[in-house]
Amino acid sequence: MKSNKNIAIIGGDARYLQMIKQLSKSEDIHIQVVGFDHLNQGYTGVNQVEMDDLRVNQLDAVILPIPGTDDQGFIETTFSDQKIQITLDWLQQLPDHCVIFSGIANDYLRENAQQAGIRLIPLMGRNDVAIYNSIPTVEGTIMMAIQHTDFTIHGSNVIVLGLGRVGMSVASKFSALGAKVFVGSRNKEDIARSIEMGLTGFHMNELSSYTPNCDILINTVPAKVVTDDVIKPMMAHALIIDLASKPGGTDFEYADKRGIKAIHALGLPGIVAAKTAGEILGTVVEQVLKEHQEERGL
Amino acid sequence: MKSNKNIAIIGGDARYLQMIKQLSKSEDIHIQVVGFDHLNQGYTGVNQVEMDDLRVNQLDAVILPIPGTDDQGFIETTFSDQKIQITLDWLQQLPDHCVIFSGIANDYLRENAQQAGIRLIPLMGRNDVAIYNSIPTVEGTIMMAIQHTDFTIHGSNVIVLGLGRVGMSVASKFSALGAKVFVGSRNKEDIARSIEMGLTGFHMNELSSYTPNCDILINTVPAKVVTDDVIKPMMAHALIIDLASKPGGTDFEYADKRGIKAIHALGLPGIVAAKTAGEILGTVVEQVLKEHQEERGL
Amino acid sequence: MKSNKNIAIIGGDARYLQMIKQLSKSEDIHIQVVGFDHLNQGYTGVNQVEMDDLRVNQLDAVILPIPGTDDQGFIETTFSDQKIQITLDWLQQLPDHCVIFSGIANDYLRENAQQAGIRLIPLMGRNDVAIYNSIPTVEGTIMMAIQHTDFTIHGSNVIVLGLGRVGMSVASKFSALGAKVFVGSRNKEDIARSIEMGLTGFHMNELSSYTPNCDILINTVPAKVVTDDVIKPMMAHALIIDLASKPGGTDFEYADKRGIKAIHALGLPGIVAAKTAGEILGTVVEQVLKEHQEERGL
Amino acid sequence: MKSNKNIAIIGGDARYLQMIKQLSKSEDIHIQVVGFDHLNQGYTGVNQVEMDDLRVNQLDAVILPIPGTDDQGFIETTFSDQKIQITLDWLQQLPDHCVIFSGIANDYLRENAQQAGIRLIPLMGRNDVAIYNSIPTVEGTIMMAIQHTDFTIHGSNVIVLGLGRVGMSVASKFSALGAKVFVGSRNKEDIARSIEMGLTGFHMNELSSYTPNCDILINTVPAKVVTDDVIKPMMAHALIIDLASKPGGTDFEYADKRGIKAIHALGLPGIVAAKTAGEILGTVVEQVLKEHQEERGL
Ligand SMILES: NC(=O)c1ccc[n+]([C@@H]2O[C@H](COP(=O)([O-])OP(=O)(O)OC[C@H]3O[C@@H](n4cnc5c(N)ncnc54)[C@H](OP(=O)(O)O)[C@@H]3O)[C@@H](O)[C@H]2O)c1
Ligand SMILES: NC(=O)c1ccc[n+]([C@@H]2O[C@H](COP(=O)([O-])OP(=O)(O)OC[C@H]3O[C@@H](n4cnc5c(N)ncnc54)[C@H](OP(=O)(O)O)[C@@H]3O)[C@@H](O)[C@H]2O)c1
Ligand SMILES: NC(=O)c1ccc[n+]([C@@H]2O[C@H](COP(=O)([O-])OP(=O)(O)OC[C@H]3O[C@@H](n4cnc5c(N)ncnc54)[C@H](OP(=O)(O)O)[C@@H]3O)[C@@H](O)[C@H]2O)c1
Ligand SMILES: NC(=O)c1ccc[n+]([C@@H]2O[C@H](COP(=O)([O-])OP(=O)(O)OC[C@H]3O[C@@H](n4cnc5c(N)ncnc54)[C@H](OP(=O)(O)O)[C@@H]3O)[C@@H](O)[C@H]2O)c1
């Protein structure tokens, strides 16, 4: 016999609507949502309640918004004007086996969860989520590359920095669209993989010798790598798209001074494919709950 | 010794600026442009003149705008407020060997050119131009598919109608982005080619049995093929992008009634990649002039 | 109600065993085979008979071997020692609506079928069959390229001549394996398509300026295009694979004199994928019979 | 000023001829080879000597054969009948900064090198070498898949086990040839990557539910994963290609009993592309020597 799981989803943005839809399909998952009062019950299709209505001590999982909490525990509620705070006191009411999901986690959330003895799972830190999310990220990057240039990706010289979870997806798809792709990495095996993929691989140290012929430069490295000497030789029509999280890897000020268009493109999955992004989260949450249950021998 | 060629470019849009730049590189081509007076001389880099300044009887080629003329001979001038008319009288002053280029040609232009004994070359009718132009067309289609859906192309079911010059490029690139592509054709060899390309090929007659699972439908067939019975079974989130020239192949009214978003996306090359589109035209014009000269034994 | 079809398969090679298996699946097809007496009944799973046992005037279709007949009407029987001849007299006994299939047709077969008033369908001449067959042909070519060189296809310079039904498949798959592919064509639209496919397209006239850097040259053009001046500049390690039917497009004698390995690789589908090749034939035969029946209003 | 490097290459197979050619191009590398006496001096193009002729105390690098030594220090010499032994005594004569290369290393070699205080670099253990070598490995696998089946890779169901250095290359290339590829992995991020690549990813635990529809199974996992219950449901025409080093990951005995063809395909790079394999080694040796020199501040 399968046991039911009680899940509370507290706050969230458009992606969460799809995640809710995804999770609702499971027969053994019972969902309550808080912080969606701008939407009517029929739209979300699940039980919309207030914080006080939750039977906290019976929850198997709590899902907080992608950004987690701010440093006082307040959360983002796109579809509500309520101010909702996640406190230590509240966390301590959760049963021991309960799991808390968020996208990322700050010190406040991490420390309070630990003190309450509750397992915290920042979804965005997982390798599988990062790779799944690279798919909408790439499509957003492609959209920007088409919108912000007056030439085709096909036939253009594209530099991709970093062959990590996002970089590998970016490099392979720009190549598939007919670009000549050059991948800059700091380690030898990524250079080897780039070459195996039919791309040109080079060591990051030589970046500034590749930028003079570059039409589009896409950065995924979370470190200051697109510096003034890298930007200086670029052509006037070149475009820089920086995907790395704040503060990004580009000297935006210098690019601006040189008249090179540089865009810090963040949060692409939510922007170009909220539904897919929500499905990814739903799928992974479900999987984690299933494993968690198996671990507990249920 | 190479003989010089005198070319007059009369009217045109942003694509023509790139074409002018491209043609200017040839040492043996002398260019004069009419209808670019909103731009200053330095920007185009070529000789900007009035219609009356042209030595018509010494021209080797005349390039009219992509749309050709209207049915009274007037042409489109994006960078000028002048009203410029191409008359039979004017055409008759051109030397016999002169060639006239336009994108497409209507009866007015075709008949007057014939009467004046001047060879008319509608560039857009050429197979090579159509295939080169399919590249920016595809990228525009990709951009729209990303912008107008909240799911990724990757993993979605995409139907492409027609495996002609545009359709083949569309189908292969959407597949390269990870879509599951289904190609509808009316002949057996296109079905075979679709299968060889790793796609699913089906006969156009069976279209309505493929639309129920379709996320994005892209039409390139210049005939009414996306009819009510094709649209009826589509899912609410599905998107139709019709690329076929006016009037397109879609029953837009019915799609609207069913609440299916349908976009008639025309003129994509000029919109998403004016520079590439201009280079394509420049390259082909140059090639045609070269062949034409060889034919005349020069 | 579906009417049954009586089919006689007379002679054939390994591919035909698969075709027989494929056709046997149709409930409304009744099959008799002649010239398979080396195999036992259980293996083919169909009715093995002698020529004299056939009720010729009740046949709806006759399938002859891929090579058709020789110029006296004798056919190839891989699985029998019988000498079987297709005579005008025999053909005249067939009902008017009967269809004869073969792979290719010579004058003998064409003329006698015409005189007997029987429709003859040489399968290999059909565009769809040629494209489906290009798939095993490409794989055979890949196998040879791997076997007959001591370097990888990946990273090598491969010239493909002709972008027809076979050439397009060859070019796209060698590119997919990581080769740098150069396609030689005699018309502008094939050059445009090569470029759209991310390959390098060039005009056949310039072939000899591409061969000096070529590692593997694959010809699909049924005309003498790989001449001495094309072969002369090739490197000692280069490999020529000529796929064009006899006599091929290569000056084999000159290649031999220069010490360049040149292979005339014919009949690849039957060699590397007899089963797939048989399935292709079975599928197309079935389709043709179905259409033929529809035409007759059955 | 660049200092010269003295390298001794002792023994080796066909791959080493290409490596020698590659290294000979460097102006600052001086090469002596031992164990190539079946070839004449002109063929290798370098100084062929005897062990006793080497000025051991002046060597900067020693390159042993791919298999290293046997457990008494004897090495493989494909092009010589000499018995050559690498002894501790000999190793101790090498200068401290000298580097020893081999493909793989056993205890004998590892321990003696350590005792002599000499740095040992087993090339095949390096990630970059493993990835570069995956290229010829894949092509060998493709060749075998074509040779040992009578159907095309295109359209077939191919299972690849492991998405490591070899597995990723295998999976992407079989997909590029038109196979439907299913990748079995034991970790979630590899499943995510498979899906991003447009393949089907599944967990290794579910392998036996994928084998019933499998046409070709390719194993790269160095552990017993292709067990009897995995093989049992396979179709009679299916082919197993096991790439994992001895003893491989397949229950070959059981496969044989079930009549499923299973091939343990080892050493593919040397077999199908000795020249490429040699170039890979040459390139990496050169790179390591350069880094080593930089470390020593030369
Ligand atoms: N814009 C968006 O919408 C969006 C979406 C998803 C992710 N992101 C962001 O994109 C970035 C990359 O994410 P990811 O998942 O691809 O991370 P990842 O898998 O860790 O990849 C980062 C890559 O950068 C390389 N790298 C790190 N520091 C470097 C340095 N100093 N010099 C050279 N290379 C360096 C790493 O190489 P090693 O392997 O050698 O460490 C790795 O290949 C992150 O900032 C992430 O938050 C943005
Ligand atoms: N939106 C844009 O920005 C843009 C850009 C470029 C082109 N276009 C337009 O796109 C359309 C396609 O251009 P193209 O160059 O690809 O033309 P094309 O090469 O002629 O291809 C048209 C395809 O449609 C098929 N077809 C025609 N009539 C059909 C019917 N009644 N039923 C089924 N299939 C039919 C043709 O099949 P057969 O081979 O059997 O005839 C062919 O495969 C044109 O209208 C063109 O003006 C638009
Ligand atoms: N080896 C095998 O196992 C095998 C298997 C299948 C087919 N084949 C053979 O392969 C050959 C090609 O078959 P296919 O189906 O690809 O034929 P196809 O579709 O007619 O293609 C032939 C190509 O060659 C070009 N061409 C013809 N004559 C030319 C010339 N004089 N100069 C330059 N280009 C020329 C054609 O260009 P245009 O479009 O301008 O005419 C076309 O692109 C045939 O001989 C066929 O029998 C062999
Ligand atoms: N036949 C040839 O010519 C040839 C050529 C080159 C290499 N090889 C051999 O091929 C094999 C693979 O080489 P490689 O460079 O690809 O190694 P690798 O990068 O380590 O890849 C091995 C893969 O197997 C997975 N794996 C290991 N143990 C497993 C288990 N018990 N269950 C499920 N998955 C498991 C690993 O997953 P994790 O990431 O989770 O560990 C990894 O993805 C080696 O045996 C190598 O010697 C053969």
PDB file of N, CA and C in Angstrom, chain B residues 127-167:
ATOM      1  N   ASN B 127      16.351  29.556 -57.219  1.00  0.00           N
ATOM      2  CA  ASN B 127      16.489  28.497 -56.214  1.00  0.00           C
ATOM      3  C   ASN B 127      17.593  28.783 -55.211  1.00  0.00           C
ATOM      4  N   ASP B 128      18.741  29.257 -55.702  1.00  0.00           N
ATOM      5  CA  ASP B 128      19.838  29.464 -54.754  1.00  0.00           C
ATOM      6  C   ASP B 128      19.483  30.560 -53.746  1.00  0.00           C
ATOM      7  N   VAL B 129      18.881  31.652 -54.223  1.00  0.00           N
ATOM      8  CA  VAL B 129      18.487  32.724 -53.301  1.00  0.00           C
ATOM      9  C   VAL B 129      17.456  32.206 -52.298  1.00  0.00           C
ATOM     10  N   ALA B 130      16.500  31.423 -52.785  1.00  0.00           N
ATOM     11  CA  ALA B 130      15.462  30.901 -51.887  1.00  0.00           C
ATOM     12  C   ALA B 130      16.084  30.027 -50.797  1.00  0.00           C
ATOM     13  N   ILE B 131      17.083  29.239 -51.170  1.00  0.00           N
ATOM     14  CA  ILE B 131      17.720  28.373 -50.170  1.00  0.00           C
ATOM     15  C   ILE B 131      18.570  29.194 -49.203  1.00  0.00           C
ATOM     16  N   TYR B 132      19.358  30.135 -49.725  1.00  0.00           N
ATOM     17  CA  TYR B 132      20.145  30.988 -48.819  1.00  0.00           C
ATOM     18  C   TYR B 132      19.213  31.750 -47.872  1.00  0.00           C
ATOM     19  N   ASN B 133      18.122  32.269 -48.400  1.00  0.00           N
ATOM     20  CA  ASN B 133      17.183  33.023 -47.570  1.00  0.00           C
ATOM     21  C   ASN B 133      16.467  32.148 -46.559  1.00  0.00           C
ATOM     22  N   SER B 134      16.437  30.854 -46.814  1.00  0.00           N
ATOM     23  CA  SER B 134      15.765  29.970 -45.854  1.00  0.00           C
ATOM     24  C   SER B 134      16.509  29.989 -44.520  1.00  0.00           C
ATOM     25  N   ILE B 135      17.797  30.338 -44.553  1.00  0.00           N
ATOM     26  CA  ILE B 135      18.587  30.327 -43.315  1.00  0.00           C
ATOM     27  C   ILE B 135      18.083  31.390 -42.333  1.00  0.00           C
ATOM     28  N   PRO B 136      18.039  32.682 -42.722  1.00  0.00           N
ATOM     29  CA  PRO B 136      17.451  33.645 -41.784  1.00  0.00           C
ATOM     30  C   PRO B 136      15.964  33.394 -41.530  1.00  0.00           C
ATOM     31  N   THR B 137      15.267  32.823 -42.510  1.00  0.00           N
ATOM     32  CA  THR B 137      13.846  32.525 -42.291  1.00  0.00           C
ATOM     33  C   THR B 137      13.686  31.534 -41.141  1.00  0.00           C
ATOM     34  N   VAL B 138      14.522  30.508 -41.136  1.00  0.00           N
ATOM     35  CA  VAL B 138      14.467  29.511 -40.066  1.00  0.00           C
ATOM     36  C   VAL B 138      14.760  30.165 -38.724  1.00  0.00           C
ATOM     37  N   GLU B 139      15.765  31.014 -38.686  1.00  0.00           N
ATOM     38  CA  GLU B 139      16.119  31.610 -37.397  1.00  0.00           C
ATOM     39  C   GLU B 139      14.993  32.512 -36.890  1.00  0.00           C
ATOM     40  N   GLY B 140      14.328  33.196 -37.810  1.00  0.00           N
ATOM     41  CA  GLY B 140      13.176  33.994 -37.395  1.00  0.00           C
ATOM     42  C   GLY B 140      12.069  33.109 -36.842  1.00  0.00           C
ATOM     43  N   THR B 141      11.882  31.958 -37.470  1.00  0.00           N
ATOM     44  CA  THR B 141      10.849  31.028 -37.018  1.00  0.00           C
ATOM     45  C   THR B 141      11.184  30.489 -35.632  1.00  0.00           C
ATOM     46  N   ILE B 142      12.455  30.182 -35.429  1.00  0.00           N
ATOM     47  CA  ILE B 142      12.893  29.702 -34.114  1.00  0.00           C
ATOM     48  C   ILE B 142      12.633  30.777 -33.062  1.00  0.00           C
ATOM     49  N   MET B 143      12.967  32.015 -33.395  1.00  0.00           N
ATOM     50  CA  MET B 143      12.755  33.112 -32.452  1.00  0.00           C
ATOM     51  C   MET B 143      11.279  33.206 -32.070  1.00  0.00           C
ATOM     52  N   MET B 144      10.413  33.105 -33.061  1.00  0.00           N
ATOM     53  CA  MET B 144       8.980  33.220 -32.775  1.00  0.00           C
ATOM     54  C   MET B 144       8.497  32.041 -31.939  1.00  0.00           C
ATOM     55  N   ALA B 145       9.013  30.858 -32.241  1.00  0.00           N
ATOM     56  CA  ALA B 145       8.589  29.670 -31.497  1.00  0.00           C
ATOM     57  C   ALA B 145       8.999  29.790 -30.034  1.00  0.00           C
ATOM     58  N   ILE B 146      10.135  30.423 -29.792  1.00  0.00           N
ATOM     59  CA  ILE B 146      10.581  30.582 -28.404  1.00  0.00           C
ATOM     60  C   ILE B 146       9.764  31.684 -27.721  1.00  0.00           C
ATOM     61  N   GLN B 147       9.551  32.782 -28.431  1.00  0.00           N
ATOM     62  CA  GLN B 147       8.838  33.921 -27.849  1.00  0.00           C
ATOM     63  C   GLN B 147       7.375  33.618 -27.542  1.00  0.00           C
ATOM     64  N   HIS B 148       6.725  32.900 -28.437  1.00  0.00           N
ATOM     65  CA  HIS B 148       5.276  32.768 -28.335  1.00  0.00           C
ATOM     66  C   HIS B 148       4.796  31.481 -27.676  1.00  0.00           C
ATOM     67  N   THR B 149       5.693  30.778 -26.987  1.00  0.00           N
ATOM     68  CA  THR B 149       5.268  29.598 -26.229  1.00  0.00           C
ATOM     69  C   THR B 149       5.889  29.692 -24.842  1.00  0.00           C
ATOM     70  N   ASP B 150       5.346  28.942 -23.903  1.00  0.00           N
ATOM     71  CA  ASP B 150       5.970  28.898 -22.578  1.00  0.00           C
ATOM     72  C   ASP B 150       6.592  27.530 -22.328  1.00  0.00           C
ATOM     73  N   PHE B 151       6.876  26.817 -23.442  1.00  0.00           N
ATOM     74  CA  PHE B 151       7.572  25.531 -23.318  1.00  0.00           C
ATOM     75  C   PHE B 151       8.767  25.558 -24.266  1.00  0.00           C
ATOM     76  N   THR B 152       9.674  24.603 -24.099  1.00  0.00           N
ATOM     77  CA  THR B 152      10.860  24.587 -24.960  1.00  0.00           C
ATOM     78  C   THR B 152      10.575  23.897 -26.292  1.00  0.00           C
ATOM     79  N   ILE B 153      11.332  24.281 -27.309  1.00  0.00           N
ATOM     80  CA  ILE B 153      11.288  23.575 -28.593  1.00  0.00           C
ATOM     81  C   ILE B 153      11.775  22.144 -28.346  1.00  0.00           C
ATOM     82  N   HIS B 154      12.845  22.032 -27.577  1.00  0.00           N
ATOM     83  CA  HIS B 154      13.394  20.730 -27.184  1.00  0.00           C
ATOM     84  C   HIS B 154      12.283  19.890 -26.559  1.00  0.00           C
ATOM     85  N   GLY B 155      12.091  18.701 -27.083  1.00  0.00           N
ATOM     86  CA  GLY B 155      11.107  17.802 -26.504  1.00  0.00           C
ATOM     87  C   GLY B 155       9.687  18.037 -26.984  1.00  0.00           C
ATOM     88  N   SER B 156       9.471  19.074 -27.798  1.00  0.00           N
ATOM     89  CA  SER B 156       8.100  19.321 -28.251  1.00  0.00           C
ATOM     90  C   SER B 156       7.847  18.634 -29.593  1.00  0.00           C
ATOM     91  N   ASN B 157       6.577  18.442 -29.914  1.00  0.00           N
ATOM     92  CA  ASN B 157       6.187  17.847 -31.192  1.00  0.00           C
ATOM     93  C   ASN B 157       5.948  18.957 -32.202  1.00  0.00           C
ATOM     94  N   VAL B 158       6.757  18.974 -33.251  1.00  0.00           N
ATOM     95  CA  VAL B 158       6.671  20.034 -34.248  1.00  0.00           C
ATOM     96  C   VAL B 158       6.292  19.433 -35.596  1.00  0.00           C
ATOM     97  N   ILE B 159       5.228  19.962 -36.184  1.00  0.00           N
ATOM     98  CA  ILE B 159       4.865  19.541 -37.541  1.00  0.00           C
ATOM     99  C   ILE B 159       5.366  20.601 -38.512  1.00  0.00           C
ATOM    100  N   VAL B 160       6.039  20.163 -39.565  1.00  0.00           N
ATOM    101  CA  VAL B 160       6.461  21.077 -40.629  1.00  0.00           C
ATOM    102  C   VAL B 160       5.739  20.649 -41.897  1.00  0.00           C
ATOM    103  N   LEU B 161       5.068  21.581 -42.549  1.00  0.00           N
ATOM    104  CA  LEU B 161       4.366  21.237 -43.787  1.00  0.00           C
ATOM    105  C   LEU B 161       5.167  21.711 -44.987  1.00  0.00           C
ATOM    106  N   GLY B 162       5.505  20.775 -45.863  1.00  0.00           N
ATOM    107  CA  GLY B 162       6.299  21.091 -47.051  1.00  0.00           C
ATOM    108  C   GLY B 162       7.771  20.840 -46.784  1.00  0.00           C
ATOM    109  N   LEU B 163       8.415  20.070 -47.689  1.00  0.00           N
ATOM    110  CA  LEU B 163       9.858  19.837 -47.545  1.00  0.00           C
ATOM    111  C   LEU B 163      10.565  20.463 -48.744  1.00  0.00           C
ATOM    112  N   GLY B 164      10.162  21.705 -49.057  1.00  0.00           N
ATOM    113  CA  GLY B 164      10.786  22.419 -50.170  1.00  0.00           C
ATOM    114  C   GLY B 164      12.012  23.171 -49.689  1.00  0.00           C
ATOM    115  N   ARG B 165      12.280  24.295 -50.342  1.00  0.00           N
ATOM    116  CA  ARG B 165      13.511  25.030 -50.046  1.00  0.00           C
ATOM    117  C   ARG B 165      13.519  25.553 -48.617  1.00  0.00           C
ATOM    118  N   VAL B 166      12.381  26.083 -48.160  1.00  0.00           N
ATOM    119  CA  VAL B 166      12.303  26.568 -46.783  1.00  0.00           C
ATOM    120  C   VAL B 166      12.037  25.410 -45.818  1.00  0.00           C
ATOM    121  N   GLY B 167      11.122  24.526 -46.200  1.00  0.00           N
ATOM    122  CA  GLY B 167      10.704  23.450 -45.302  1.00  0.00           C
ATOM    123  C   GLY B 167      11.841  22.551 -44.866  1.00  0.00           C
TER     124      GLY B 167
END
